[in-house]
Coordinates of C-alpha atoms and ligand atoms in Angstrom, one line a residue:
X1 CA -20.8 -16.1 -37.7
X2 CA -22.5 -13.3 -36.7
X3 CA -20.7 -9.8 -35.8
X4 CA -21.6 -10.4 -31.8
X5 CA -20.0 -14.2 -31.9
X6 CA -16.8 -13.1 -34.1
X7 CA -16.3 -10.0 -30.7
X8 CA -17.0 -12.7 -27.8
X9 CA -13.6 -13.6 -26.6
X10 CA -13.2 -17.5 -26.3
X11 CA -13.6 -19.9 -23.7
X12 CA -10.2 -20.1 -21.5
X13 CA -9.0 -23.7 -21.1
X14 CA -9.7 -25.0 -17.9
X15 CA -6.4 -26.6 -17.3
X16 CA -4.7 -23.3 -17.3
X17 CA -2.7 -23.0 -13.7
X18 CA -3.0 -26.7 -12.9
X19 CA -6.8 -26.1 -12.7
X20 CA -6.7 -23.3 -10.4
X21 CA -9.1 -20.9 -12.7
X22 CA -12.4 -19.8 -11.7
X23 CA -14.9 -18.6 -14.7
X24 CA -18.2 -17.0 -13.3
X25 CA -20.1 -19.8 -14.1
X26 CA -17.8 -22.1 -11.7
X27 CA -18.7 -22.8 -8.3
X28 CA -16.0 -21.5 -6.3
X29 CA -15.7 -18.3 -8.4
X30 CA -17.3 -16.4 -5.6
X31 CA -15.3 -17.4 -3.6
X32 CA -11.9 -16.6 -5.4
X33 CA -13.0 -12.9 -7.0
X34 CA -12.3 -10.8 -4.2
X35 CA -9.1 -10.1 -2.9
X36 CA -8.0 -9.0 1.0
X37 CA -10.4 -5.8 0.4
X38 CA -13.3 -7.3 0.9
X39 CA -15.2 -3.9 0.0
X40 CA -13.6 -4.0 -3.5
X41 CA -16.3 -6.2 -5.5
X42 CA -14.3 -7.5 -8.4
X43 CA -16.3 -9.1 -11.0
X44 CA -13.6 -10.4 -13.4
X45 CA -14.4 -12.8 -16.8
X46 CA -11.8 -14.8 -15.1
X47 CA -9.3 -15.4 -12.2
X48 CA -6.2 -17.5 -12.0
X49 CA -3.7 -18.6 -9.5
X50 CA -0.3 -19.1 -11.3
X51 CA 2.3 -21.5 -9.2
X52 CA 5.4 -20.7 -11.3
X53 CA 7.0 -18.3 -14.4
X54 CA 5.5 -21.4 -16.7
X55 CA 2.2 -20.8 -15.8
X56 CA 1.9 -16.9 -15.5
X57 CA 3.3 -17.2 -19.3
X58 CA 0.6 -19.6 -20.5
X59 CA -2.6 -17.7 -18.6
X60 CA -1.2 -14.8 -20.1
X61 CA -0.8 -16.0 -23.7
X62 CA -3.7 -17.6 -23.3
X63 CA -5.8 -14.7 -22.1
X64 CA -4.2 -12.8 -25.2
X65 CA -5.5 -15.0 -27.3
X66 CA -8.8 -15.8 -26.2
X67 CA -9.2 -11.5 -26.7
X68 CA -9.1 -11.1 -22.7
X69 CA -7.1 -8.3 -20.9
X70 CA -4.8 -9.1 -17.5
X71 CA -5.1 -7.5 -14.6
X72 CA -2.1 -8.6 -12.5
X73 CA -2.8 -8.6 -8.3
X74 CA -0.3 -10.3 -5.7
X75 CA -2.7 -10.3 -2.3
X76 CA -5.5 -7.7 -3.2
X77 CA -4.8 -5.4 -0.5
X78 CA -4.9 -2.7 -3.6
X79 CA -7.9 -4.0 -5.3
X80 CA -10.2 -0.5 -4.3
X81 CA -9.3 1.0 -7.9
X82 CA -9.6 -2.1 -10.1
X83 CA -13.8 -2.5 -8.7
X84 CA -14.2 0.9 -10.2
X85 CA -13.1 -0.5 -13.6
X86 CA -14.9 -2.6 -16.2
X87 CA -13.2 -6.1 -15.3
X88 CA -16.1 -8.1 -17.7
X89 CA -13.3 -8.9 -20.3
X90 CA -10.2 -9.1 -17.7
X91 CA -8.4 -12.1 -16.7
X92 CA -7.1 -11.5 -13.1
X93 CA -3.9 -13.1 -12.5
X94 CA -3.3 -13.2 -8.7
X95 CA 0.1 -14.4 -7.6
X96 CA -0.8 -15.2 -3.5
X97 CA -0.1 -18.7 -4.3
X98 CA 3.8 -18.1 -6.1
X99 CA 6.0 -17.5 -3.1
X100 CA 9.5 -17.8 -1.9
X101 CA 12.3 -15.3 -0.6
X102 CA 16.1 -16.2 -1.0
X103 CA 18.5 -13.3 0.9
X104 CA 21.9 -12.7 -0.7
X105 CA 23.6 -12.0 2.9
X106 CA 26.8 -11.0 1.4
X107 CA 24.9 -8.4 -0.8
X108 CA 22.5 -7.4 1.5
X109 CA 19.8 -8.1 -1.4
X110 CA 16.6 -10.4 -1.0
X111 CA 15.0 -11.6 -4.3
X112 CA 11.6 -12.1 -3.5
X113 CA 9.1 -13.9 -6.1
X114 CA 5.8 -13.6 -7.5
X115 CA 3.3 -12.5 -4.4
X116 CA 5.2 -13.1 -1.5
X117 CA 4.3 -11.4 1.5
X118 CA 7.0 -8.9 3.4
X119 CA 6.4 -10.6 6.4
X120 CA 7.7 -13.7 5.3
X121 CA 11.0 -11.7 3.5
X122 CA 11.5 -9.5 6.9
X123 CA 11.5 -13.1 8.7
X124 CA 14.0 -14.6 6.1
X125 CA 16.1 -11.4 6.2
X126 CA 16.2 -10.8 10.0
X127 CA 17.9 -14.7 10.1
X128 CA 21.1 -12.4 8.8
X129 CA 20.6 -9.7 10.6
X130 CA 18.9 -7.1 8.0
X131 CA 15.6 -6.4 7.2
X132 CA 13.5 -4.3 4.5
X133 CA 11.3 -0.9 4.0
X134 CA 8.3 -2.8 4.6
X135 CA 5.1 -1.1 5.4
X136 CA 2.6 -1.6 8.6
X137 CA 1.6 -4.3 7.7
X138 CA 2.7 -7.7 7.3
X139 CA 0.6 -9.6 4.9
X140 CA 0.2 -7.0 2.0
X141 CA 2.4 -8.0 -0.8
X142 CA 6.2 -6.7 -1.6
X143 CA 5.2 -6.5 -5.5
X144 CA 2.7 -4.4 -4.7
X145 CA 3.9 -2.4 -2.4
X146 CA 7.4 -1.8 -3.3
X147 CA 6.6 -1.2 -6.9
X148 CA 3.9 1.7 -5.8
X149 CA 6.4 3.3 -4.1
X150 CA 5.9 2.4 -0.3
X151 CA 5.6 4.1 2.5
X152 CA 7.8 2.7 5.7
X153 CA 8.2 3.6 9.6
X154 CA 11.9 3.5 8.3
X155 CA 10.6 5.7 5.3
X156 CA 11.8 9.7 6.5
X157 CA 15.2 7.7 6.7
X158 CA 15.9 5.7 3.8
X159 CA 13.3 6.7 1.3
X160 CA 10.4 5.0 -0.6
X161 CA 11.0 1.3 -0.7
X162 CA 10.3 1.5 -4.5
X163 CA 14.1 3.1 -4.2
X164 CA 15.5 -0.2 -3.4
X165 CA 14.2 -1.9 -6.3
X166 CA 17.4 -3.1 -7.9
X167 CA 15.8 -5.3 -10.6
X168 CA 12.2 -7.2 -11.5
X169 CA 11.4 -9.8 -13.8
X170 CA 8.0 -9.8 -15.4
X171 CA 5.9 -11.6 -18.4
X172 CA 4.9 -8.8 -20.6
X173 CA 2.1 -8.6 -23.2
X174 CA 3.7 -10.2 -25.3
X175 CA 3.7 -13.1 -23.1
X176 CA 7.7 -13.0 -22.5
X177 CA 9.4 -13.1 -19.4
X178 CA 12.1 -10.0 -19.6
X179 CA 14.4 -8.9 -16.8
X180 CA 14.6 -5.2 -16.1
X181 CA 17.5 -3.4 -13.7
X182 CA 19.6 -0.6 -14.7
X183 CA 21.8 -2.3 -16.8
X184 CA 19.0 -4.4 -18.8
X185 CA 16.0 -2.8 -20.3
X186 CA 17.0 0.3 -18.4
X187 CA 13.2 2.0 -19.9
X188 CA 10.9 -0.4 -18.7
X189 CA 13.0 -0.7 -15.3
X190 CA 12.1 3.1 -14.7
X191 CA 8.4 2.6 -15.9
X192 CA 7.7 -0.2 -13.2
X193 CA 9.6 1.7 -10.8
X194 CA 5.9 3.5 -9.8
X195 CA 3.5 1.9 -12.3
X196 CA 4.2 -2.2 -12.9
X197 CA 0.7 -3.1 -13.2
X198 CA 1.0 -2.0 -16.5
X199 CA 3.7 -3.1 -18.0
X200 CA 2.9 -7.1 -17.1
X201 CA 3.1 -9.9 -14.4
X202 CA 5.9 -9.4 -12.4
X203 CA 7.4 -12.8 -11.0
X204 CA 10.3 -11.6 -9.1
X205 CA 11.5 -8.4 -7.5
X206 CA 15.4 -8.1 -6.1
X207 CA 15.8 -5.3 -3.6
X208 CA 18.4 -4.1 -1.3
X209 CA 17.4 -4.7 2.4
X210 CA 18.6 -2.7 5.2
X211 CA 21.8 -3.7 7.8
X212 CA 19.8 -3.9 11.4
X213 CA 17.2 -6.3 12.9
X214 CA 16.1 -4.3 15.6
X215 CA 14.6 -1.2 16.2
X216 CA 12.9 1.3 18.6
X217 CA 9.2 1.1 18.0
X218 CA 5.7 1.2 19.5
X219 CA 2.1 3.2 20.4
X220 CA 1.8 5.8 22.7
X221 CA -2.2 6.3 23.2
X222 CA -4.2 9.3 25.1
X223 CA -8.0 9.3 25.3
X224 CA -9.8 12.0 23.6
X225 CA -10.0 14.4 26.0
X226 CA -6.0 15.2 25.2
X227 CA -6.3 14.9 21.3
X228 CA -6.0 18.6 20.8
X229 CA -2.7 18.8 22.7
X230 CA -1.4 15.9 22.0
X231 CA -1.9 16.5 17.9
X232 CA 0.1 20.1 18.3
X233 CA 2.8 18.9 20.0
X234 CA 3.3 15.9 17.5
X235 CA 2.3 18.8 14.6
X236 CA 5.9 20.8 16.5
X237 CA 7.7 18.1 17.1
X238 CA 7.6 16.2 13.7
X239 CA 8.5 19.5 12.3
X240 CA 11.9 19.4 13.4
X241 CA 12.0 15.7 14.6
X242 CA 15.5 13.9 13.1
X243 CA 15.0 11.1 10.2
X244 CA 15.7 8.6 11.7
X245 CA 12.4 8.8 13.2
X246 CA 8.9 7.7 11.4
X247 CA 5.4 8.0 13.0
X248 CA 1.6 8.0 12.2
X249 CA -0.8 10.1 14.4
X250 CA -4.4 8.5 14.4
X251 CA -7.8 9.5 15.8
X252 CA -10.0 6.7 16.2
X253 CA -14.0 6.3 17.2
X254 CA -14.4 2.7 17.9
X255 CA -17.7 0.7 18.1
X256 CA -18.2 -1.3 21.3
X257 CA -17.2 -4.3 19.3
X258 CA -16.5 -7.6 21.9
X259 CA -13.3 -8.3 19.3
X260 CA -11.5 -5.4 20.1
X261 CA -9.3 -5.0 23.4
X262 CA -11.3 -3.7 26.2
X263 CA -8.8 -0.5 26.2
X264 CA -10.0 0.3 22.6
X265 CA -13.8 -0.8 22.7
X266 CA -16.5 2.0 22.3
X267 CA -13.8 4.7 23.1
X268 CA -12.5 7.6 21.0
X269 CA -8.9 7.7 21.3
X270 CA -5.6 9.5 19.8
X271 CA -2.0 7.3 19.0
X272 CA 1.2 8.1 17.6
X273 CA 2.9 5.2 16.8
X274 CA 6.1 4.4 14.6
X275 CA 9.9 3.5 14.6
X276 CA 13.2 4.8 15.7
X277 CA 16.4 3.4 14.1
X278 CA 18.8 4.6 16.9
X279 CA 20.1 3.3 19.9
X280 CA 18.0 3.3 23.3
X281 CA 19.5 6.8 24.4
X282 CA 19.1 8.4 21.2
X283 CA 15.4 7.0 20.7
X284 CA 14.8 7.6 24.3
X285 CA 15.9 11.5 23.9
X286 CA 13.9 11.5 20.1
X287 CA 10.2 10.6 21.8
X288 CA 10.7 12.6 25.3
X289 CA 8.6 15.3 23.8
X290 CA 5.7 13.0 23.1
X291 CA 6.4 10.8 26.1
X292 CA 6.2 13.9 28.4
X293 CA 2.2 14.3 27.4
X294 CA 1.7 11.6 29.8
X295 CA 0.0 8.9 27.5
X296 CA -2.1 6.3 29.3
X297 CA -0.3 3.4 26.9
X298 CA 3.2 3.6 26.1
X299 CA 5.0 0.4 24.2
X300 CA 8.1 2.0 22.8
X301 CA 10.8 -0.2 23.3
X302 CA 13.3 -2.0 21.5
X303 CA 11.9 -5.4 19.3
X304 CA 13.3 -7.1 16.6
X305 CA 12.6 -5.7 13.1
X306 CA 10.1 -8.7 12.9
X307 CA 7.6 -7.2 14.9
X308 CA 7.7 -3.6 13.7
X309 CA 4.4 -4.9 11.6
X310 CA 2.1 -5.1 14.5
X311 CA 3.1 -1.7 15.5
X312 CA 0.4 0.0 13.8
X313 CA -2.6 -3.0 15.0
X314 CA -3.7 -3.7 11.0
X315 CA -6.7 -5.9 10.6
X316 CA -4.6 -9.3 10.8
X317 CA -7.5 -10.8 8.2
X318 CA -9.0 -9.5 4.4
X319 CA -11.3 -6.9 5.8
X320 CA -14.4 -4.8 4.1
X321 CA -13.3 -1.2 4.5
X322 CA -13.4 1.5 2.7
X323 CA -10.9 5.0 2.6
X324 CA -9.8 8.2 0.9
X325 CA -7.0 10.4 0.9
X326 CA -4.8 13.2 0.4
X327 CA -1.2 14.6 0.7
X328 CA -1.2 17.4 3.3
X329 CA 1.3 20.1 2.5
X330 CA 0.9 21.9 6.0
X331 CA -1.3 21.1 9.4
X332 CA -2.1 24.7 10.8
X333 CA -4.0 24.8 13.8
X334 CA -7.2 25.1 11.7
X335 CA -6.2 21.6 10.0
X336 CA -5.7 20.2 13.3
X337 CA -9.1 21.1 14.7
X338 CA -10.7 20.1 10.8
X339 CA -9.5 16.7 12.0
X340 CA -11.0 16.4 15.4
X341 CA -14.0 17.6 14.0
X342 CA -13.8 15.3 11.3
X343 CA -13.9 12.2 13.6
X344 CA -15.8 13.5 16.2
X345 CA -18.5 16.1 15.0
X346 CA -21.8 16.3 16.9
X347 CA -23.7 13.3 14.8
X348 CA -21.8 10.8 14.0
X349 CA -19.8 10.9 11.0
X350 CA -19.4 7.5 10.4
X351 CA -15.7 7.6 10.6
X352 CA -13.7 4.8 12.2
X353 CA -10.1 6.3 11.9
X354 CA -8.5 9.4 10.5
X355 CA -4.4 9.3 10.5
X356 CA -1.8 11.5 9.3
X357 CA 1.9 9.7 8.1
X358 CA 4.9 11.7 9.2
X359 CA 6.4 12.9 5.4
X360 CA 9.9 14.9 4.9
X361 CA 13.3 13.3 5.1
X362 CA 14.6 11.1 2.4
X363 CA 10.7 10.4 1.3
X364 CA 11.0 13.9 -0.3
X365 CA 14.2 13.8 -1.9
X366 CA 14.5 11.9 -5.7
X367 CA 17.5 9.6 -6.0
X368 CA 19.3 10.4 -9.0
X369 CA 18.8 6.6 -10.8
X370 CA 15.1 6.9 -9.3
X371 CA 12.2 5.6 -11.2
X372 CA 8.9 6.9 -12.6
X373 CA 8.2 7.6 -8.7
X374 CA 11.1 8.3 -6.5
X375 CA 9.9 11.1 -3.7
X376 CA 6.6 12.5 -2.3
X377 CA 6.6 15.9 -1.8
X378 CA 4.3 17.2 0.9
X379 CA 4.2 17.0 4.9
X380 CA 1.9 14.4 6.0
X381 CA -0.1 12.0 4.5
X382 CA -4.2 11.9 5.6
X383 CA -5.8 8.6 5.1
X384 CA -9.4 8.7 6.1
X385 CA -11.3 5.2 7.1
X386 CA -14.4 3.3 7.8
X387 CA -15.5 -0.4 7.9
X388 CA -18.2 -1.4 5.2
X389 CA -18.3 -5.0 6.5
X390 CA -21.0 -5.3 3.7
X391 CA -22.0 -4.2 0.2
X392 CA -24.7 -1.9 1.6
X393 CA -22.2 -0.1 3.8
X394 CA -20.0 0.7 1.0
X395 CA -21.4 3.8 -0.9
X396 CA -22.4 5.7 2.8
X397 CA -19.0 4.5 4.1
X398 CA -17.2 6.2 1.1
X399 CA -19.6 9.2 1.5
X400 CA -17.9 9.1 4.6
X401 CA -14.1 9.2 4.1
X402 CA -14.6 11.3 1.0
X403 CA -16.5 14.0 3.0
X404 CA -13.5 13.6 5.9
X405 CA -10.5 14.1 3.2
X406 CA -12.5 17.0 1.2
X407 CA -12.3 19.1 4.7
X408 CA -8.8 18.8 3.9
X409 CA -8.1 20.9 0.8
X410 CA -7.3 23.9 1.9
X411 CA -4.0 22.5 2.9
X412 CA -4.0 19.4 0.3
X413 CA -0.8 19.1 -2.4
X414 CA -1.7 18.0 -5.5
X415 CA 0.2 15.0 -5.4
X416 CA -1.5 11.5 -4.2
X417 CA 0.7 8.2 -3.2
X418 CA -0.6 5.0 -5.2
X419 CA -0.3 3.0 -2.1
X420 CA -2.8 5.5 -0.2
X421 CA -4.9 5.7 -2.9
X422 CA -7.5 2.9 -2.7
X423 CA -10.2 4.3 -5.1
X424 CA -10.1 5.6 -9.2
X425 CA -7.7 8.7 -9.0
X426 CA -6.3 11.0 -11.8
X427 CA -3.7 10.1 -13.3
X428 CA -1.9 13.4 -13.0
X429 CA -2.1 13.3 -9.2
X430 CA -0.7 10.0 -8.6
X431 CA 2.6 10.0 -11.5
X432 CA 2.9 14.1 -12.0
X433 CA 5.3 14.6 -14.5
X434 CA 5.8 11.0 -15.4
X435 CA 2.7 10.7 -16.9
X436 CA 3.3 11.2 -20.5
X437 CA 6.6 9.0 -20.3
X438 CA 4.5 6.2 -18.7
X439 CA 2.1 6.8 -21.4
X440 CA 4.5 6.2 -24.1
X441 CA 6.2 3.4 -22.7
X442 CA 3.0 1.2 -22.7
X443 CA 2.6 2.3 -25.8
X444 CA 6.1 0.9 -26.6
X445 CA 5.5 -2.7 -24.6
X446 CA 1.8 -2.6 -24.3
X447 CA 0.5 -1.3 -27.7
X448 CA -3.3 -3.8 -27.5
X449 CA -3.3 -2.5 -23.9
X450 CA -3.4 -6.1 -22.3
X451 CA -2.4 -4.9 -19.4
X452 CA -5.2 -3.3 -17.1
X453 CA -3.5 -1.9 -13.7
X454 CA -5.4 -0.4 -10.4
X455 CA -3.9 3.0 -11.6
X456 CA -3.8 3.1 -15.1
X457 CA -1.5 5.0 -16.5
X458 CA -3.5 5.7 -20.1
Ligands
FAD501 C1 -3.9 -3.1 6.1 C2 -3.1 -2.3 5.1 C3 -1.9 -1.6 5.5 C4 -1.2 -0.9 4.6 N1 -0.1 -0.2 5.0 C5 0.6 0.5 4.1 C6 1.8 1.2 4.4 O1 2.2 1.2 5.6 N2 2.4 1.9 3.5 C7 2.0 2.0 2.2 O2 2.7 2.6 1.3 N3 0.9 1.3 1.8 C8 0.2 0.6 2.7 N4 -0.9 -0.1 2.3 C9 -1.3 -0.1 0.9 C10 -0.6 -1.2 0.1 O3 0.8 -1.0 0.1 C11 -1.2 -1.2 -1.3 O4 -2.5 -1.5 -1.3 C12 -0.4 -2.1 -2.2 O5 -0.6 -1.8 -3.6 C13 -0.7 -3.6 -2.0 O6 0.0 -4.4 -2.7 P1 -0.4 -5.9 -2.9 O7 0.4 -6.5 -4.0 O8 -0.5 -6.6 -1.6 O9 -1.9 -5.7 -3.4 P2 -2.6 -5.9 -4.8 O10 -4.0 -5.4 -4.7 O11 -2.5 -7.3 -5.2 O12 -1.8 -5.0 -5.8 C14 -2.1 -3.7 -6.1 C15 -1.7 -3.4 -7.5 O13 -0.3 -3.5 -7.7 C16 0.0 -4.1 -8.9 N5 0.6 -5.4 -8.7 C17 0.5 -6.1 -7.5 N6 1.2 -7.3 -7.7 C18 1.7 -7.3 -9.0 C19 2.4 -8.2 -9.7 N7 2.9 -9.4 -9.2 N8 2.8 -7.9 -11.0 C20 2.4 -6.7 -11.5 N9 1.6 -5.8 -10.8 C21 1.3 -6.1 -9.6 C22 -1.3 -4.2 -9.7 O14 -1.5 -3.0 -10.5 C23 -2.3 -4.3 -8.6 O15 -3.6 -3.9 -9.0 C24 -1.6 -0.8 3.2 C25 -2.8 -1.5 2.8 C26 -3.6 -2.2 3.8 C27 -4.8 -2.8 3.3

């Protein structure tokens, strides 16, 4: 056998996942590959759809055996960072099609399994009056999401939802299934607090939820002509708002598409939107600063918990976009007018939305039994954004946001959030001082490096 034969990895058996396996050569592959970011062109030797722990153990032994890497995905909405990594010899294991939620009413706890969605556990977990630090929205994956930290409306109050990971059960390299929580592999249960992707497939995640099913939420929108305003008196108010209050601020310049509302269409607009967890005085008294500027739209009201996902209007279907990001550690006035500028400048920028996530509170303070990533320090978060609906407008869309976000440095942390971070980032920014712990425990569980993650941690 020649040298090139004896490195090919082997064929994978077709069987794998009841059949549900895609090689490039398959019809149907093309369809599979991508996940909800459309933008994100994944070009993976393989990808299969596992329907239990059985057959997330066998693609993953077989995978190791046939010489192939794992790249583990629940829904996608993450898949930016994996499209900037060599996939040719990577399995990806994508668990959209292993669901189910049971809640533990008596404990408060949901355990949620494989890639179940948080809108299906905030519906299970509302029937018993709770519900979850879930993010804006509904269909992106509680693996994912919780296990990257996870930013919430509820977040300035009860933390990152990686925080209420009480235990996770994963298939390792090794092609095992292992349980980790405090009390049972206590090292790797601190490594996938922040970097699960790669450590293995995880199959089930248990987390506490939180005691309410209703909350004060909604958008408050101004045209353009107000943004300045409006932006320093949020800028004031979030300074000293209590934490029991959440928001995003977003400038938007949307096309004169016939899809979108005819209040939205072809205009350039400012919203804060968000959630309150108080009762209807309280709340009422919390957003009278913001209410006083007179916005046009104003939906704050009470809702149940359900419906706090479409708050913050997220593309309800995969969509091709493309984004960057930052942690801002102050917004001076200078910052402020950087992002009207940003959005609208004299030509156009290209720039569909710019927001800024309300930081402080509990996000910033590290429980003592936290994982590898337990706080973000910083004041705001900046996500820039465009469409790139296809492949040609990816490169001047991300030419776009990157050029939006680099405006921002002057007043940039060094730290990054995984979750906001939807293209290759260092290392450094996104884990800090975790990094070299990380490092050796994949070393520890993942010596072959089977395991290839969005943000790798080595
Ligand atoms: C419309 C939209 C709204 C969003 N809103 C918020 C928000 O409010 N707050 C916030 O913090 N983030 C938000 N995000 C970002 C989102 O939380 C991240 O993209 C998150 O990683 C998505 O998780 P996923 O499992 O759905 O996606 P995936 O792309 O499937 O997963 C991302 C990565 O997580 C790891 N992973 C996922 N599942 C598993 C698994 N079963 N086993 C092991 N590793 C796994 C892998 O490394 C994978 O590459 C939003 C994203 C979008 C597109």
């Amino acid at each position: 056998m020649s040298d090139d034969l004896a490195l090919r990895p082997a064929v994978l058996d077709r069987t794998l996942c009841g059949g549900r396996i895609w090689l490039p050569e398959d019809p149907g592959y093309d369809e599979h590959r991508l996940g909800w970011a459309l933008a994100a062109d994944l070009a993976p030797a393989a990808i299969a759809f596992p329907h239990s722990v059985d057959e997330v153990i066998a693609v993953v032994r077989a995978a190791v055996a046939a010489g192939y890497r794992v790249a583990p995905q629940s829904t996608g909405h993450g898949a930016g960072p994996l499209a900037d990594q060599d996939l040719s010899n990577t399995v990806i294991v994508r668990l959209s099609e292993f669901t189910g939620v049971k809640i533990d009413a008596e404990a408060g706890t949901a355990r949620v399994v494989g890639g179940t969605l948080w809108e299906d556990v905030i519906a299970a977990a509302a029937e018993f009056g709770f519900t979850a630090l879930h993010g804006s929205a509904g269909d992106v994956a509680v693996a994912g999401f919780a296990l990257n930290g996870g930013l919430s409306f509820y977040g300035r109050e009860f933390g990152l939802s990686v925080n209420r990971v009480r235990a996770v059960e994963l298939v390792t390299a090794a092609g095992e299934l292992v349980r980790a929580s405090a009390d049972e592999n206590a090292s790797l249960f601190w490594a996938v607090r922040g970097a699960a992707g790669n450590f293995g497939v995880v199959t089930a995640v248990e987390l506490d939820l939180l005691p309410f099913s209703d909350v004060f939420a909604g958008i408050l929108l101004w045209d353009r002509r107000r943004a300045a305003e409006v932006a320093r008196v949020w800028r004031d108010w979030a300074a000293d708002a209590p934490e029991q209050v959440t928001t995003s601020l977003r400038v938007f310049s949307f096309p004169p598409l016939p899809e979108l509302p005819p209040f939205l269409a072809g205009r350039d607009v400012i919203a804060i939107d968000g959630a309150v967890h108080a009762d209807d005085a309280e709340a009422e008294r919390i957003l009278a600063p913001l209410r006083a500027l007179e916005p046009e739209l104003d939906t704050f009201a009470r809702i149940p918990s359900t419906g706090l996902v479409a708050v913050h209007m997220d593309p309800p279907e995969p969509t091709g976009s493309v984004s960057d990001h930052r942690v801002l550690g102050e917004l001076p006035d200078e910052a402020i007018e950087t992002l009207l500028a940003q959005i609208w400048p004299e030509l156009p920028s290209g720039l569909l939305c710019a927001e800024l996530r309300q930081l402080g509170g509990a996000l910033s303070r590290r429980p003592h039994d936290a994982g590898a990533i337990g706080s973000i320090e910083g004041a705001f978060a900046l996500f820039t954004l465009t469409m790139a609906p296809v492949s040609a407008a990816v490169e001047p869309g991300l030419a776009a946001v990157r050029r939006a976000a680099e405006a921002f440095e002057p007043w940039a942390a060094p730290a990054r959030l995984p979750t906001f971070s939807e293209n290759r980032t260092d290392g450094g920014r996104l884990f800090g001082g975790a990094r070299e712990r990380l490092a050796y425990e994949t070393v520890r569980m993942d010596p072959n490096r089977v395991f290839q993650a969005h943000h790798p941690v080595r």
